[in-house]
């Protein structure tokens, strides 16, 4: 069975050596000294390693069961969920006014990675609740916040987001769920939603559904959509639970992976709902959930890659096959461990360099979210908006690829259920699909985000990279191994952006057919920037006489691999982009 060890040391390195969180002027960051973050991460590690990880295979094999409208989660999930609630983990970064601990989003992200690596399907229950909490916190009335948030933050109640319907996914303007106004100010919600994660389960006393629906007078398309709170059980004035609402689970999806999470068809048969936010402005409120969810899914992608890599590494160190071509490494054994072979090492380094770079990228993104929210920093808000589709799309594509590489490391053993690598592959696959497929992420990036603020935000990114390189060119080792490759990759990204500007206006297909390659090109540049900063911090630690030189030297060598072996992919993506739309659009649909 797979094992999991939380990467606390690596997280501490990113938080304190790379991001320098304790020295930041973001409100609340002054409390994030090394001892504090160490204590939080250590406790999260215990829960992840000892409680959640052992249930990952259980959840995959047992799945969820629907009988007489009641969904039962896998054995052990309820007890694990109760421990999650007792530790206050669900409300780690939530508002203290409603029972949260008020920690930064960055800390929640670090802890979240551990929970996802340990048991992705389980973590989705509280993950969906967190998104619903954020939406109510941001758009709810004072009465709605007081009514729902305390129990949701405590974990007694959970939450969902209901968007997709059988006939529409991305194009939400086509939804048919109706909201009919009632004399008491409530609405009757009627319609069906599909693929609703954690839509029905036995972990909490109540489930608070956030449902997109169309109320009268809204017009066509997304402009007519509103968002409604629809509780599973009605909530009385004194906070106690009342009658069952007219909402039910009509079926469970039979999925490729994440079997431990209940993915439901939800039927609303005149269910009582309450408007949240402004009428006909539901998409604005829902995007509060979706943007947070997209960042969380990007984290899921690399977190599955990270745990898969751990298990591939353990196998490679123990599996004896063949001899090292330049000399026997294990003279007392019948063969050498496969980690001595160059191609196995290449495979492992692709996994290691991606997951560690992705972790730094995601933590940096989480820090920007804290800057945007805690400092009301418009520039940080714009930058993370630009990078959100990159985090979601690039990290899940490469995260899935990493799980496949890890599976490949085990050879035939990786294809069997016994070793568990195939579950990581299956579970990671959904991350490329939900919360907006990665194709949609690339279209959002090129079609909307590049032009955001008149192009000022993407130019600010280019300037940030350029200034970073210029400020550190005096470090010769950093320049040769990191800054020079980063400069070349950044020029590829700028050239791609210039191509879109020159060719995308007269023929939008030129931009849209290159959008997926642009998303990956952008992702590689971001990881190149992160590896440069991690190498800079490592060189500084070595120069200052660290007590753990091996850790920092390993960082530098891993980063050198990424810059030399993975970052050059930017040239390939640029070449594809500059071919334009002709080869993509010429073939008639009937001839595919």
XYZ file of C-alpha atoms in Angstrom:
592
model
C 0.000 0.000 0.000
C 1.335 3.504 -0.769
C 2.804 5.617 1.999
C 2.860 9.375 2.505
C 5.281 11.657 4.340
C 4.312 15.316 4.534
C 7.014 17.580 3.011
C 7.145 19.916 6.019
C 10.807 20.790 5.569
C 10.298 21.793 1.955
C 7.249 23.871 2.870
C 9.210 25.669 5.571
C 11.937 26.409 3.025
C 9.441 28.041 0.658
C 7.637 29.958 3.379
C 10.717 31.364 5.082
C 13.734 31.145 2.760
C 11.945 31.990 -0.491
C 8.813 33.993 0.374
C 10.151 35.457 3.642
C 6.655 35.477 5.089
C 7.558 36.700 8.574
C 9.112 39.854 7.074
C 6.113 40.617 4.870
C 3.902 43.637 5.503
C 0.743 41.634 4.787
C -1.499 41.860 7.881
C -1.213 38.667 9.921
C 2.064 37.557 8.373
C 4.049 38.961 11.278
C 2.694 36.021 13.309
C 4.093 33.469 10.858
C 7.481 32.889 12.453
C 9.228 29.572 11.882
C 8.104 28.055 15.167
C 4.458 28.876 14.513
C 4.355 27.504 10.985
C 6.366 24.456 12.086
C 3.805 23.690 14.803
C 0.851 24.031 12.400
C 2.453 21.967 9.654
C 3.577 19.255 12.075
C 0.049 18.795 13.395
C -1.394 18.725 9.874
C 1.258 16.182 8.940
C 0.204 13.853 11.773
C -3.428 13.949 10.653
C -2.448 13.446 7.012
C -0.008 10.603 7.557
C -1.764 8.705 10.334
C -5.474 9.224 9.629
C -6.150 10.335 6.058
C -3.533 8.441 4.049
C -4.532 4.972 5.355
C -8.116 5.699 4.245
C -7.163 6.598 0.673
C -7.223 3.012 -0.575
C -10.294 2.250 1.546
C -12.208 5.080 -0.092
C -11.110 4.002 -3.549
C -12.154 0.380 -3.051
C -15.414 0.933 -1.148
C -16.654 4.126 -2.762
C -19.916 5.763 -1.693
C -23.287 4.039 -1.590
C -26.769 5.460 -2.258
C -29.710 3.665 -0.650
C -33.183 5.156 -0.247
C -31.883 8.654 -0.881
C -29.124 8.357 1.736
C -25.451 8.423 0.743
C -22.983 6.547 2.943
C -19.304 7.447 2.745
C -16.523 4.815 2.988
C -15.581 3.190 6.264
C -13.546 5.483 8.495
C -14.441 8.723 6.689
C -16.872 9.922 9.356
C -14.362 9.449 12.164
C -11.648 11.172 10.125
C -14.005 14.051 9.373
C -14.799 14.433 13.060
C -11.068 14.649 13.812
C -10.746 17.282 11.100
C -13.475 19.313 12.799
C -12.028 18.851 16.292
C -8.696 20.226 15.096
C -10.341 23.331 13.649
C -8.839 22.613 10.229
C -11.948 23.488 8.225
C -11.973 27.046 9.544
C -8.202 27.527 9.573
C -8.283 30.706 7.478
C -11.912 31.689 8.118
C -13.220 34.791 9.884
C -12.803 34.583 13.691
C -16.113 36.442 14.061
C -17.843 33.235 12.951
C -15.529 30.745 14.653
C -12.594 30.619 12.245
C -8.934 30.857 13.227
C -8.173 33.781 10.917
C -4.924 32.355 9.551
C -3.694 33.512 6.120
C -4.852 31.700 2.999
C -1.224 30.724 2.402
C -1.180 28.601 5.556
C -4.453 26.978 4.539
C -2.912 26.142 1.151
C 0.130 24.494 2.699
C -2.037 22.393 4.994
C -4.385 21.669 2.099
C -1.593 20.161 0.045
C -0.938 17.596 2.767
C -4.605 16.665 3.012
C -4.906 16.308 -0.773
C -1.765 14.190 -1.120
C -2.926 11.975 1.733
C -6.519 11.550 0.534
C -7.813 13.712 -2.286
C -11.349 12.299 -2.352
C -11.795 12.857 1.391
C -10.432 16.388 1.290
C -13.007 17.385 -1.310
C -15.770 17.351 1.322
C -14.274 20.215 3.308
C -12.810 21.773 0.167
C -16.264 22.387 -1.276
C -17.425 23.716 2.079
C -14.563 26.208 2.089
C -15.669 27.591 -1.270
C -19.265 27.931 -0.093
C -18.085 29.640 3.098
C -16.088 32.150 1.042
C -19.074 32.937 -1.173
C -21.392 33.510 1.794
C -18.710 35.519 3.585
C -18.217 37.768 0.556
C -21.741 38.104 -0.819
C -24.119 37.084 1.955
C -26.178 39.448 4.084
C -25.298 39.852 7.782
C -28.257 37.642 8.616
C -27.127 34.920 6.203
C -23.594 34.995 7.562
C -24.821 34.657 11.136
C -27.229 31.887 10.178
C -24.900 29.650 8.182
C -21.225 30.434 8.709
C -20.637 29.345 12.343
C -21.844 25.776 11.761
C -20.135 25.549 8.363
C -16.815 26.784 9.725
C -17.067 24.395 12.666
C -17.757 21.588 10.204
C -21.159 20.598 11.594
C -22.625 21.654 8.240
C -20.993 21.385 4.825
C -21.489 23.225 1.553
C -21.580 22.662 -2.197
C -21.593 24.571 -5.460
C -24.258 23.650 -8.040
C -23.561 24.837 -11.582
C -23.635 22.107 -14.215
C -26.804 20.677 -15.740
C -27.227 17.677 -18.074
C -27.366 19.864 -21.181
C -24.768 22.503 -20.270
C -21.400 22.668 -18.599
C -19.176 25.607 -19.460
C -21.954 27.575 -21.183
C -23.898 28.396 -18.027
C -26.148 30.795 -19.894
C -28.070 27.700 -21.015
C -29.100 26.561 -17.526
C -32.798 25.777 -17.026
C -33.093 25.612 -13.243
C -35.802 28.082 -12.257
C -36.299 30.251 -9.187
C -39.888 31.369 -8.568
C -40.312 34.237 -6.065
C -42.553 33.662 -3.044
C -44.499 36.138 -0.916
C -42.191 35.636 2.065
C -39.093 36.664 0.079
C -37.867 33.120 -0.534
C -37.794 31.301 -3.874
C -38.903 27.895 -5.082
C -35.973 26.253 -6.861
C -36.783 23.654 -9.513
C -34.315 21.812 -11.737
C -31.539 19.216 -11.815
C -27.794 19.603 -11.377
C -25.155 17.006 -12.194
C -21.598 16.228 -11.062
C -22.133 17.873 -7.680
C -19.210 16.913 -5.470
C -20.221 16.145 -1.881
C -23.850 16.797 -2.832
C -25.164 14.231 -0.355
C -23.324 12.339 2.398
C -23.403 11.242 6.031
C -20.545 13.389 7.397
C -22.541 16.439 8.537
C -25.926 17.301 9.990
C -26.823 19.662 7.149
C -25.596 20.551 3.668
C -25.840 24.119 2.412
C -26.171 24.084 -1.370
C -25.325 27.168 -3.404
C -27.355 26.874 -6.586
C -27.335 28.866 -9.816
C -30.847 29.417 -11.173
C -32.806 31.836 -13.324
C -35.376 34.115 -11.710
C -38.031 35.985 -13.725
C -36.949 39.146 -15.524
C -33.297 38.266 -15.892
C -33.181 37.866 -19.635
C -31.127 35.402 -21.635
C -27.611 34.173 -21.027
C -25.532 34.499 -17.898
C -26.913 37.967 -17.158
C -30.138 36.341 -16.037
C -28.541 33.994 -13.509
C -28.854 34.420 -9.743
C -27.323 32.471 -6.860
C -29.399 30.903 -4.093
C -28.756 29.277 -0.727
C -30.716 26.021 -0.593
C -30.221 24.084 2.669
C -30.791 20.329 2.824
C -32.664 20.872 6.076
C -34.447 24.131 6.797
C -32.880 26.201 9.560
C -35.213 27.527 12.257
C -34.969 31.001 13.802
C -33.183 29.602 16.845
C -30.599 27.868 14.625
C -31.996 24.377 15.087
C -32.775 22.172 12.097
C -36.309 21.931 10.786
C -37.989 19.984 8.005
C -36.200 18.355 5.082
C -36.127 20.652 2.065
C -37.294 19.456 -1.347
C -33.796 18.609 -2.520
C -32.579 15.054 -3.047
C -29.792 12.979 -4.536
C -31.064 11.305 -7.677
C -27.972 9.201 -8.282
C -24.242 8.764 -7.821
C -21.811 9.052 -10.711
C -19.641 5.985 -11.395
C -16.269 7.579 -11.954
C -12.752 6.755 -13.068
C -11.338 7.994 -9.764
C -12.012 9.917 -6.520
C -14.371 7.092 -5.552
C -14.419 8.173 -1.917
C -16.182 11.418 -2.790
C -19.901 11.404 -3.493
C -20.458 12.948 -6.939
C -24.200 13.432 -7.158
C -27.121 14.190 -9.384
C -29.101 16.737 -7.345
C -32.830 17.229 -7.904
C -34.565 20.408 -6.741
C -38.338 19.952 -6.696
C -39.628 23.329 -5.595
C -36.999 23.517 -2.870
C -36.937 26.630 -0.712
C -34.007 28.877 -1.554
C -32.772 32.321 -0.557
C -31.118 34.831 -2.838
C -27.465 35.510 -2.029
C -25.924 38.644 -3.472
C -27.707 40.723 -6.084
C -30.534 39.493 -8.281
C -29.300 38.449 -11.751
C -25.689 38.837 -10.599
C -25.191 35.223 -9.568
C -22.137 34.672 -11.722
C -20.271 37.342 -9.789
C -20.944 35.514 -6.530
C -20.264 32.098 -8.008
C -16.887 33.208 -9.333
C -15.825 33.840 -5.754
C -16.133 30.087 -5.332
C -14.837 29.155 -8.768
C -11.636 31.195 -8.626
C -10.791 29.758 -5.221
C -11.692 26.300 -6.469
C -9.467 26.655 -9.549
C -6.476 27.462 -7.383
C -7.365 24.525 -5.180
C -7.582 22.211 -8.182
C -4.155 23.342 -9.380
C -2.912 22.379 -5.923
C -4.655 19.005 -6.255
C -2.840 18.374 -9.508
C 0.678 18.768 -8.180
C -0.209 17.266 -4.780
C -1.160 13.980 -6.446
C 2.079 14.157 -8.396
C 4.004 14.746 -5.169
C 2.677 11.684 -3.350
C 3.087 9.546 -6.469
C 6.725 10.679 -6.707
C 7.370 9.738 -3.081
C 6.245 6.189 -3.753
C 8.091 5.934 -7.060
C 11.279 7.091 -5.326
C 10.896 4.494 -2.582
C 10.462 1.763 -5.189
C 13.456 2.948 -7.233
C 15.729 2.802 -4.193
C 14.732 -0.773 -3.340
C 14.006 -2.473 -6.655
C 17.062 -4.445 -7.844
C 17.391 -4.751 -11.626
C 20.513 -4.741 -13.811
C 23.900 -3.189 -13.147
C 25.096 0.385 -13.437
C 26.963 0.566 -16.761
C 29.999 2.334 -15.257
C 30.448 -0.060 -12.342
C 28.605 -2.234 -9.834
C 26.943 -0.218 -7.075
C 25.549 -3.062 -4.968
C 28.268 -5.768 -4.920
C 26.591 -7.752 -2.164
C 23.330 -8.066 -4.078
C 22.261 -9.789 -7.299
C 21.665 -6.433 -9.015
C 21.807 -2.690 -8.437
C 18.798 -0.607 -7.358
C 17.170 0.901 -10.434
C 17.801 4.439 -9.216
C 21.369 4.116 -10.525
C 20.168 3.940 -14.151
C 20.195 7.260 -16.072
C 16.706 6.944 -17.552
C 15.143 6.136 -14.182
C 16.933 9.145 -12.695
C 15.660 11.328 -15.549
C 12.149 10.116 -14.856
C 12.426 10.787 -11.115
C 13.996 14.217 -11.617
C 11.164 15.234 -13.933
C 8.769 14.364 -11.124
C 10.807 15.990 -8.371
C 11.631 19.211 -10.216
C 8.017 19.725 -11.251
C 6.384 19.071 -7.882
C 8.803 21.246 -5.920
C 8.544 24.051 -8.456
C 4.755 23.767 -8.511
C 4.627 23.947 -4.716
C 6.575 27.217 -4.746
C 4.385 28.607 -7.549
C 1.179 27.753 -5.698
C 2.418 29.187 -2.393
C 3.414 32.377 -4.211
C -0.084 32.539 -5.687
C -1.633 32.028 -2.257
C 0.499 34.857 -0.908
C -0.849 37.123 -3.655
C -4.381 36.224 -2.614
C -3.540 37.300 0.927
C -2.076 40.542 -0.441
C -5.223 41.180 -2.452
C -7.616 40.468 0.417
C -5.698 41.554 3.511
C -4.048 44.643 2.004
C -6.700 45.451 -0.627
C -3.841 45.391 -3.129
C -5.329 45.850 -6.605
C -2.073 44.929 -8.356
C -1.809 41.631 -6.488
C -5.467 40.922 -7.246
C -4.861 41.541 -10.958
C -1.723 39.391 -11.017
C -3.337 36.381 -9.359
C -6.326 36.746 -11.699
C -3.905 36.535 -14.616
C -2.117 33.518 -13.151
C -5.189 31.557 -11.973
C -5.765 29.743 -15.306
C -2.035 28.967 -15.458
C -2.055 27.502 -11.949
C -5.146 25.460 -12.681
C -4.334 24.338 -16.215
C -0.576 23.898 -16.247
C -0.231 22.358 -12.793
C -2.984 19.800 -13.383
C -1.723 18.807 -16.829
C 1.802 18.360 -15.519
C 0.581 16.909 -12.222
C -1.270 14.142 -14.067
C 1.781 13.609 -16.255
C 3.850 13.280 -13.083
C 1.599 10.550 -11.691
C 2.020 8.659 -14.975
C 5.803 9.050 -14.764
C 5.685 7.751 -11.202
C 3.602 4.788 -12.315
C 6.121 4.146 -15.104
C 8.948 4.039 -12.571
C 7.399 0.890 -11.111
C 7.084 -0.832 -14.470
C 4.505 -3.630 -14.381
C 3.996 -3.170 -10.647
C 2.693 0.322 -11.327
C -0.156 -1.129 -13.387
C -1.438 -3.243 -10.481
C -3.757 -2.113 -7.709
C -1.485 -3.633 -5.078
C 1.083 -0.831 -5.323
C -1.446 1.990 -5.486
C 0.182 4.153 -8.167
C -2.692 3.572 -10.573
C -5.069 5.205 -8.087
C -3.011 8.410 -8.104
C -3.220 8.414 -11.905
C -6.982 7.916 -11.873
C -7.596 10.474 -9.130
C -5.378 13.106 -10.741
C -7.156 12.815 -14.089
C -10.251 14.720 -12.910
C -8.198 17.801 -12.059
C -7.723 18.509 -15.765
C -11.490 18.458 -16.257
C -13.484 19.978 -13.407
C -13.749 23.638 -12.407
C -13.409 24.464 -16.093
C -11.511 22.115 -18.400
C -7.931 23.050 -19.145
C -8.903 24.024 -22.660
C -11.302 26.547 -21.139
C -8.538 27.771 -18.829
C -6.301 28.479 -21.817
C -9.093 30.338 -23.618
C -9.727 32.400 -20.494
C -6.017 33.203 -20.277
C -5.604 34.313 -23.881
C -9.107 35.576 -24.600
C -9.669 37.556 -21.396
C -6.719 37.753 -19.045
C -4.041 38.994 -21.465
C -6.151 42.014 -22.361
C -7.086 42.676 -18.728
C -6.369 46.252 -17.618
C -5.395 47.126 -21.154
C -2.566 44.592 -21.069
C -0.947 46.257 -18.065
C -0.968 43.126 -15.915
C 0.868 40.888 -18.368
C 3.360 43.705 -18.949
C 3.809 43.932 -15.168
C 4.655 40.223 -15.149
C 7.258 40.691 -17.875
C 8.751 43.646 -15.974
C 8.837 41.643 -12.746
C 10.841 38.858 -14.396
C 13.109 41.325 -16.201
C 13.820 43.284 -13.029
C 14.494 40.130 -11.037
C 17.052 38.979 -13.591
C 18.700 42.410 -13.708
C 18.916 42.704 -9.914
C 20.657 39.344 -9.546
C 22.978 39.185 -12.560
C 25.971 39.763 -10.269
C 25.531 36.244 -8.864
C 27.556 34.318 -11.457
C 26.374 30.824 -10.499
C 22.751 31.965 -10.470
C 23.195 33.790 -13.779
C 24.658 30.885 -15.706
C 22.414 28.113 -14.405
C 19.181 29.956 -13.781
C 18.918 33.574 -14.937
C 20.117 33.052 -18.502
C 17.661 30.183 -19.157
C 14.892 32.204 -17.483
C 15.654 35.211 -19.706
C 15.422 33.066 -22.841
C 12.158 31.484 -21.729
C 10.679 34.870 -20.829
C 11.565 36.159 -24.298
C 9.684 33.195 -25.774
C 6.643 34.171 -23.707
C 6.877 37.788 -24.834
C 7.233 36.696 -28.452
C 4.096 34.583 -28.133
C 2.193 37.526 -26.678
C 3.435 39.736 -29.511
C 2.293 37.153 -32.061
C -1.209 37.239 -30.601
C -1.273 41.033 -30.702
C -0.162 41.144 -34.339
C -2.202 38.238 -35.651
C -5.031 37.602 -33.218
C -7.113 40.698 -33.958
C -7.431 40.101 -37.702
C -8.019 36.379 -37.160
C -9.005 35.341 -33.608
C -8.339 31.704 -34.504
C -4.627 32.507 -34.557
C -4.798 33.304 -30.861
C -7.290 30.656 -29.797
C -5.512 27.798 -31.606
C -2.331 28.711 -29.749
C -3.900 29.305 -26.360
C -3.120 25.871 -24.898
C 0.540 26.133 -25.847
C 0.613 29.648 -24.398
C -0.740 28.394 -21.073
C 2.034 25.810 -20.879
C 4.671 28.274 -22.035
C 3.527 30.652 -19.292
C 3.570 27.858 -16.718
C 7.140 26.905 -17.539
C 8.265 30.519 -17.176
C 6.566 30.737 -13.782
C 8.293 27.570 -12.583
C 11.561 28.859 -14.020
C 11.120 32.014 -11.945
C 10.346 29.952 -8.854
C 13.375 27.715 -9.346
C 15.570 30.792 -9.775
C 14.312 32.173 -6.473
C 14.731 28.828 -4.724
C 18.278 28.550 -6.068
C 19.015 32.114 -4.954
C 17.848 31.286 -1.436
C 19.889 28.078 -1.463
C 23.091 29.767 -2.626
C 22.605 32.339 0.157
C 22.105 29.621 2.780
C 25.260 27.817 1.679
C 27.226 31.051 1.724
C 25.998 31.823 5.250
C 27.133 28.461 6.610
C 23.878 26.518 6.931
C 23.812 23.484 9.192
C 22.147 21.478 6.405
C 24.205 22.037 3.240
C 22.945 18.833 1.627
C 19.356 20.121 1.547
C 20.294 23.360 -0.178
C 22.722 21.766 -2.606
C 20.014 19.284 -3.553
C 17.690 22.206 -4.257
C 20.229 23.773 -6.580
C 20.873 20.541 -8.471
C 17.155 19.832 -8.833
C 16.619 23.363 -10.119
C 19.475 23.011 -12.602
C 17.721 19.941 -14.004
C 14.479 21.867 -14.483
C 16.167 24.822 -16.147
C 18.216 22.605 -18.483
C 15.746 19.806 -19.216
C 12.220 21.170 -18.806
C 12.299 24.933 -19.322
C 13.466 24.669 -22.967
C 9.949 23.415 -23.770
C 9.051 27.107 -24.124
C 10.724 27.139 -27.551
C 8.556 24.241 -28.720
C 5.377 25.941 -27.510
C 6.353 29.208 -29.209
C 7.038 27.385 -32.468
C 3.588 25.817 -32.363
C 1.918 29.146 -31.580
C 3.624 30.898 -34.480
C 2.300 28.368 -36.995
C -1.063 30.097 -36.586
C -4.515 28.638 -37.109
C -4.251 27.312 -40.641
C -3.290 23.722 -39.846
C -5.848 23.607 -37.030
C -8.858 25.084 -38.855
C -8.424 23.969 -42.492
C -9.830 20.458 -42.156
C -13.597 20.285 -42.656
C -15.533 18.885 -39.696
C -16.843 16.020 -41.817
C -13.281 14.898 -42.591
C -12.078 14.315 -39.030
